[in-house]
Coordinates of C-alpha atoms and ligand atoms in Angstrom, one line a residue:
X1 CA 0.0 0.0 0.0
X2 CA 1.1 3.4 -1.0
X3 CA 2.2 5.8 2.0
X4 CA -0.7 8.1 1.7
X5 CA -4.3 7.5 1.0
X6 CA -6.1 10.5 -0.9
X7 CA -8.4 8.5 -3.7
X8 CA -9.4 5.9 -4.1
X9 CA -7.3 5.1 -7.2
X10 CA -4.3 4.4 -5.1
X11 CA -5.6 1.4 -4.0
X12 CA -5.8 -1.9 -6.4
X13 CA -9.0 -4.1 -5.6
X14 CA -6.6 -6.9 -4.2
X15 CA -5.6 -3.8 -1.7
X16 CA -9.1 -2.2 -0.9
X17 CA -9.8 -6.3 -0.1
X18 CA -6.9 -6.1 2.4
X19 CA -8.3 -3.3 4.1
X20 CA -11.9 -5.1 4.3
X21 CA -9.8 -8.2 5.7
X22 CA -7.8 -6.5 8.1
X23 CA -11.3 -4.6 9.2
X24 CA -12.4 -8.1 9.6
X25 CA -10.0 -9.6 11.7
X26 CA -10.4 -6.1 13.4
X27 CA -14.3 -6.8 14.4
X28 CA -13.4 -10.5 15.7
X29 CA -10.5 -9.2 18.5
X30 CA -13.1 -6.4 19.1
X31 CA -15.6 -8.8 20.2
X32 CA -13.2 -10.3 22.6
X33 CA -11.6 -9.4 26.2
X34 CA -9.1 -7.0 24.8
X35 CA -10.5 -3.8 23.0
X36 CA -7.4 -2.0 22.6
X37 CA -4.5 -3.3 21.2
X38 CA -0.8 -2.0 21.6
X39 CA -0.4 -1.7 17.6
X40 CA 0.4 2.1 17.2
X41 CA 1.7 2.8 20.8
X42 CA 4.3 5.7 20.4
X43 CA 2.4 6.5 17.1
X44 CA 0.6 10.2 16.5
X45 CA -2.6 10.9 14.5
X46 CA -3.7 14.6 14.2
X47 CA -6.9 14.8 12.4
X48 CA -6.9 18.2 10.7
X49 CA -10.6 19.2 10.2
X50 CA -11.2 22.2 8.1
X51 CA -14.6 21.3 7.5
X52 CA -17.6 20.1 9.9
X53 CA -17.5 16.2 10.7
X54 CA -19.0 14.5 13.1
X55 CA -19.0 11.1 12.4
X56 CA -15.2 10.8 10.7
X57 CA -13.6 12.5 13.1
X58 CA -15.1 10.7 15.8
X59 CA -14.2 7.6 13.9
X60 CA -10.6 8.5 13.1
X61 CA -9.7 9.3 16.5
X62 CA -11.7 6.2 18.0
X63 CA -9.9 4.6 15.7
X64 CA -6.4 5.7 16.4
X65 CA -7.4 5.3 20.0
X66 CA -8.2 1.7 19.6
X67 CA -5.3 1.2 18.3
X68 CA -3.6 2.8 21.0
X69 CA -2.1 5.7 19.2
X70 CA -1.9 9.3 20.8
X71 CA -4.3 11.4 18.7
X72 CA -4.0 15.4 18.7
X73 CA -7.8 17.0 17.3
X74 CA -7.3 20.1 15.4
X75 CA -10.3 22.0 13.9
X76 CA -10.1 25.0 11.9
X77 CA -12.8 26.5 14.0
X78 CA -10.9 28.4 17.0
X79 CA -7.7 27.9 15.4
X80 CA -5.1 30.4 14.2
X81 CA -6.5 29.6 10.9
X82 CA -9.2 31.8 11.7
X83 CA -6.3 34.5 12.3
X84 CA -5.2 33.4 8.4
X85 CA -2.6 30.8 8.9
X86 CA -2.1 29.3 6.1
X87 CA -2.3 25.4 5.3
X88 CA 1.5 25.0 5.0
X89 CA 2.4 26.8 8.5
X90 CA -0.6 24.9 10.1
X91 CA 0.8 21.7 8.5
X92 CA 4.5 22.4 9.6
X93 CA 3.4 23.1 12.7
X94 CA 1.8 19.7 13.3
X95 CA 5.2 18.2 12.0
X96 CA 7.4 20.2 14.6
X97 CA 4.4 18.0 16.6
X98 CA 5.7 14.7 15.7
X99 CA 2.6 13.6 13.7
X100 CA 3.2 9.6 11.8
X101 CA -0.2 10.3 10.4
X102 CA -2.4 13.6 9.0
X103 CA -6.1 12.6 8.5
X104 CA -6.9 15.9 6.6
X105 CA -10.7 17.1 5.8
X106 CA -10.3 20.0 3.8
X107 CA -13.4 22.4 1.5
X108 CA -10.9 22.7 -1.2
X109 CA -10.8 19.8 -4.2
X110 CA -7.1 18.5 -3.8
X111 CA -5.9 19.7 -0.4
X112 CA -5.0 16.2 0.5
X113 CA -3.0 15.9 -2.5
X114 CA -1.6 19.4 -2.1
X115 CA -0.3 18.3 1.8
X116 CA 1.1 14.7 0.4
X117 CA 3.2 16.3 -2.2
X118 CA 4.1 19.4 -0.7
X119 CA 7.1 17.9 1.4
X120 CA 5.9 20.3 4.6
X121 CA 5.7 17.2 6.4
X122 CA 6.7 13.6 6.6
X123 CA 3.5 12.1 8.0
X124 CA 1.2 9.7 5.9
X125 CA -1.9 11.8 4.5
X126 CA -5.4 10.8 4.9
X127 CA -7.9 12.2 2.8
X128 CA -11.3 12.5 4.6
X129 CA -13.1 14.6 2.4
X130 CA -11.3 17.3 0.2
X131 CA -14.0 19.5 -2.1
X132 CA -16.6 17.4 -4.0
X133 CA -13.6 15.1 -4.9
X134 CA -13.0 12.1 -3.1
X135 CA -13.7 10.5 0.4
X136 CA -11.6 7.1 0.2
X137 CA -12.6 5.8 3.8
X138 CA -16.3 6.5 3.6
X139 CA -16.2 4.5 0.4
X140 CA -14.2 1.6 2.5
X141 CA -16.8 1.5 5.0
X142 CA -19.3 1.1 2.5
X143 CA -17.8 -1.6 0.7
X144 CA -17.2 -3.8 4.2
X145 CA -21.1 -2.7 5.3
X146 CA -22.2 -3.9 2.0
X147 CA -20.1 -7.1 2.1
X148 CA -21.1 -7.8 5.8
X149 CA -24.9 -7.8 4.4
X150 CA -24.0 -9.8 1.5
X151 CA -21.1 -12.8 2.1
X152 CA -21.8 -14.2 -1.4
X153 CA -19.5 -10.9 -2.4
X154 CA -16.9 -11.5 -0.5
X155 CA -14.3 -12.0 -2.9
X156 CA -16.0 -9.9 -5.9
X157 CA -18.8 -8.0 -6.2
X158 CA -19.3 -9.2 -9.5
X159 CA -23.0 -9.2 -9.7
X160 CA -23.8 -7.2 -6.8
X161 CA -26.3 -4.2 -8.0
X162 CA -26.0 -0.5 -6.6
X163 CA -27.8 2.3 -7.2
X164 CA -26.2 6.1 -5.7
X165 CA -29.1 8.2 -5.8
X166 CA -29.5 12.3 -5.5
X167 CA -26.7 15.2 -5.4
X168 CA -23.9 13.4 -7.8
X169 CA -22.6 16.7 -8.7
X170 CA -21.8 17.9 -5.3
X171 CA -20.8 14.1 -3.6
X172 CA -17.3 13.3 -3.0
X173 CA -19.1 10.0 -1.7
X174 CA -20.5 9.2 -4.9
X175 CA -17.6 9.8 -6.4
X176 CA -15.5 7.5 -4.4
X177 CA -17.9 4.8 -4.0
X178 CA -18.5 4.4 -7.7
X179 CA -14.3 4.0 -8.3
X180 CA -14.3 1.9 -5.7
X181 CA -17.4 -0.4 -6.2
X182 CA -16.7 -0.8 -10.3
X183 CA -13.4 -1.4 -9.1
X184 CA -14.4 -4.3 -7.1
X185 CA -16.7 -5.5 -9.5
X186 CA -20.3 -3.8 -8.8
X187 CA -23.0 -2.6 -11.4
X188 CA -23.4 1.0 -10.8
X189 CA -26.3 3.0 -11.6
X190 CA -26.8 7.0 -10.9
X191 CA -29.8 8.3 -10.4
X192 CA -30.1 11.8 -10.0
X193 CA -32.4 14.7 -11.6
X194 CA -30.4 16.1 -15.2
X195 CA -29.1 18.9 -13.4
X196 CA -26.6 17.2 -10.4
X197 CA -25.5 14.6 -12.3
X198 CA -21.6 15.9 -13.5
X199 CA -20.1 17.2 -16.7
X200 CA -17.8 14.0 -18.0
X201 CA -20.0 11.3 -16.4
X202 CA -19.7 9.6 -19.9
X203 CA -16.5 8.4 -19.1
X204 CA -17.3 6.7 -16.0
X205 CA -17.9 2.9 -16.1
X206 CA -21.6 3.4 -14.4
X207 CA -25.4 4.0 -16.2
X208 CA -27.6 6.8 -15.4
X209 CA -30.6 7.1 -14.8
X210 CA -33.5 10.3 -14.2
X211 CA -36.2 7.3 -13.1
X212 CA -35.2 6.7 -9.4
X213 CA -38.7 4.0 -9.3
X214 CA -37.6 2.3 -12.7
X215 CA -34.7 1.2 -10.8
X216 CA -35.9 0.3 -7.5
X217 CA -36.5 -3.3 -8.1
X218 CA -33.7 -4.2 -9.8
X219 CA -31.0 -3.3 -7.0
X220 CA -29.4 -4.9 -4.0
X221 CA -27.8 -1.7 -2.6
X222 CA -30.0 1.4 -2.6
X223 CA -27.2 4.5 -1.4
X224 CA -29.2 7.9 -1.0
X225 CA -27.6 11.1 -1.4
X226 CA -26.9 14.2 1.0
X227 CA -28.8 17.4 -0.6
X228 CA -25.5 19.3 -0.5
X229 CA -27.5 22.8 0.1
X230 CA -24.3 24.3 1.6
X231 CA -22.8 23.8 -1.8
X232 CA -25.3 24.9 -4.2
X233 CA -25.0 28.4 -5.2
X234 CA -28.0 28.0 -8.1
X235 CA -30.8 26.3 -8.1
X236 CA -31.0 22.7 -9.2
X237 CA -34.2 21.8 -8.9
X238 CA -37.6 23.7 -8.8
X239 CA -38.4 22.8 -4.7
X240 CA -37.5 20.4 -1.6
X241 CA -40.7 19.1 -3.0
X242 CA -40.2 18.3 -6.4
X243 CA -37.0 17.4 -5.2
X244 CA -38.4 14.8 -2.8
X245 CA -41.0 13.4 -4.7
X246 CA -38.8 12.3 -7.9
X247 CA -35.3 11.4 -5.8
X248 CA -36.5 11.1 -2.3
X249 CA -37.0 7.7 -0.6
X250 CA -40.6 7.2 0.5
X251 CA -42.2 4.3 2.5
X252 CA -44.2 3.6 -0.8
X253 CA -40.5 3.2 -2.6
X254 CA -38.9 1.7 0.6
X255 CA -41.8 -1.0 -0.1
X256 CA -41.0 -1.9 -3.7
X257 CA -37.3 -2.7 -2.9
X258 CA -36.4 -6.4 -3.1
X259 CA -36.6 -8.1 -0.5
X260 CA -33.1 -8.5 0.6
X261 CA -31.9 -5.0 -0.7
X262 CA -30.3 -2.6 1.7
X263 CA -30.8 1.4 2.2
X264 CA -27.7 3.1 3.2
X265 CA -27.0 6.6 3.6
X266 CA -23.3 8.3 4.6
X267 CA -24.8 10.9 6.9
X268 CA -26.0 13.4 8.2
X269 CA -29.2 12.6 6.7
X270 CA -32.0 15.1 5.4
X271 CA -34.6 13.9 6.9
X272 CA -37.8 14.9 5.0
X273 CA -35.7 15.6 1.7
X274 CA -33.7 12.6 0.7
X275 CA -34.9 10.2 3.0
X276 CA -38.0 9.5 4.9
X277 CA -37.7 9.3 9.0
X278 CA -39.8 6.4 8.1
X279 CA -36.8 4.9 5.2
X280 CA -34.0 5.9 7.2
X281 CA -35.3 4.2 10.6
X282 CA -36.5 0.9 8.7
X283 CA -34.6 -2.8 9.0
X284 CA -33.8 -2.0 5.4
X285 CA -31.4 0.7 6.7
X286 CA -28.0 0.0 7.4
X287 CA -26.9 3.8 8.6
X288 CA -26.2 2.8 12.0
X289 CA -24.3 -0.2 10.9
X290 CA -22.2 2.3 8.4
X291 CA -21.2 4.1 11.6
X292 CA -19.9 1.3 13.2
X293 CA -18.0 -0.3 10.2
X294 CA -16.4 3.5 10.1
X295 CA -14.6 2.7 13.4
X296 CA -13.2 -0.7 12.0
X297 CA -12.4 0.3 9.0
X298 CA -10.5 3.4 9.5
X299 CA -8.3 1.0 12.3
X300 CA -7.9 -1.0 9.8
X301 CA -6.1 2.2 6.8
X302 CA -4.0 3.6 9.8
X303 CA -2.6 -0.1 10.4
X304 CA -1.9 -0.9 6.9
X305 CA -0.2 3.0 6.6
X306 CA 1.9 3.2 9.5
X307 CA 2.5 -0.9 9.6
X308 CA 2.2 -1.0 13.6
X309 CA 4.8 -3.0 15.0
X310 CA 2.7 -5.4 16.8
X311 CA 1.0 -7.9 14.2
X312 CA -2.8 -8.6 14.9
X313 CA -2.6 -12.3 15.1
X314 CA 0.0 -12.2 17.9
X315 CA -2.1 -9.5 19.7
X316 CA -5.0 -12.2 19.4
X317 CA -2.9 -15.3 19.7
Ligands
CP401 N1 -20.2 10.7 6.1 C1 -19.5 11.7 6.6 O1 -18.4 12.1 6.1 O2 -20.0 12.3 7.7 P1 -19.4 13.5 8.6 O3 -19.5 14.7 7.7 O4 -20.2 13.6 9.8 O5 -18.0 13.1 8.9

């Protein structure tokens, strides 16, 4: 595995596997007498929040925690970035901090990038949500929530059918979630209105679709979409309304899924807009379980980055 993780295109499928495996084997010591394990002791992980999170950078420094690493929280909000220090500085200051790893959520398109090559610092870079570009753990977490519903995909998802419905244009998710799921092997289909679906979709290897209940039936994996108001400087669709009653999931289209298919959603949810209270709170939905996975999963990325010192079969042996 590469140093850094900022896309994921710097993972091969036989990698992204690892990650699920290692998330696996992550889940079974969980379950057991010893909840944190010695990996990263010594280790530092700052997670660098330019944006709101709540349930990333809960997970990343649960995550770091678990794995026995000393975490340092830095959020933009009531830092001396509000005073104008620049990324650089702020990132050079972390380094005169020791940091092994930066788990960087940035507005910008590319920050994560821009830290990694920069040579400010000599930490491994996380990217946990730069821009409407890419958010490589959320789409990890996916992948192992969708696999732990469906075993028959553990090795491929070759077969498996997902549909990412709503604000394309604006979703870094969406974005990472279809280069990770055709990676692995998934059908992908978008379903949005004409308007938030992006420029260059062409050359993606997914279909698209405007007809969110000509494709209900015919999925296993129903992902809705964050109305990413706080991003939209036109309007892209007439109302909340409209909106909800083309894209949004409603019990009547909660009730036409198949009967094994699950409803996620990467949070915070609209509910109302997107999703129904009645959709998001169903046994369909796997939100919560999403949540949980994060934990795992993100244990899993900082182990295979920093390669802790302590392997996880002697730590369960
Ligand atoms: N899914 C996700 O990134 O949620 P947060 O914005 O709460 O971290």
């Amino acid at each position: 595995m590469n140093k850094h993780l900022l896309s994921i295109n710097d993972l091969s499928a036989e990698e992204a596997f690892e990650i699920l495996n290692t998330a696996s084997e992550l889940a079974k010591i969980s379950d057991g007498p010893m909840k944190k394990l010695p990996t990263l002791r010594g280790r530092t992980v700052v997670n660098l929040f330019f944006e709101d999170s709540t349930r990333t950078r809960i997970s990343f420094e649960s995550a770091a925690k678990r794995l026995s690493a000393d975490v340092i929280n830095f959020s933009a909000k009531g830092s001396s970035v509000s005073k104008g220090e620049s990324l650089k500085d702020t990132a050079q200051t972390l380094q005169a901090m020791g940091a092994d790893a930066v788990v960087i959520r940035h507005g910008a398109s590319g920050a994560a990038q821009r830290l990694a090559d920069s040579g400010w610092i000599s930490a491994s870079v996380i990217n946990a949500g730069d821009g409407t570009h890419e958010h490589p753990t959320q789409a990890l977490l996916d992948a192992y929530t969708i696999r732990s519903k469906f075993p028959q995909f553990n090795q491929s998802f070759d077969g498996l059918r997902v549909a990412i419905v709503g604000d394309i244009l604006h979703s870094r998710v969406a974005r990472s979630n279809v280069l990770l799921l055709t990676k692995l092997g998934a059908s992908v289909t978008l379903v949005a209105p004409p308007t938030l679906i992006p420029v260059g979709v062409a050359d993606w290897k997914v279909k698209v679709s405007y007809d969110l209940d000509s494709v209900l039936k015919e999925v296993d994996v129903l992902m809705m979409l964050r109305v990413q108001s706080e991003r939209m400087a036109n309007s892209f669709f007439p109302s909340e309304r409209e909106y909800s009653r083309g894209y949004g999931l409603d019990i009547t289209r909660l009730n036409s899924l198949s009967k094994n298919a699950i409803v996620m959603h990467p949070g915070p949810m609209n509910r109302g807009l997107e999703i129904s209270a009645e959709s998001a709170d169903s046994h369909k939905s796997v939100v919560l379980d999403q949540v949980a996975n994060g934990v795992l999963v993100r244990m899993a990325v900082l182990y295979q980055l920093l390669g802790g010192a302590t392997l996880i079969g002697e730590v369960s042996a």
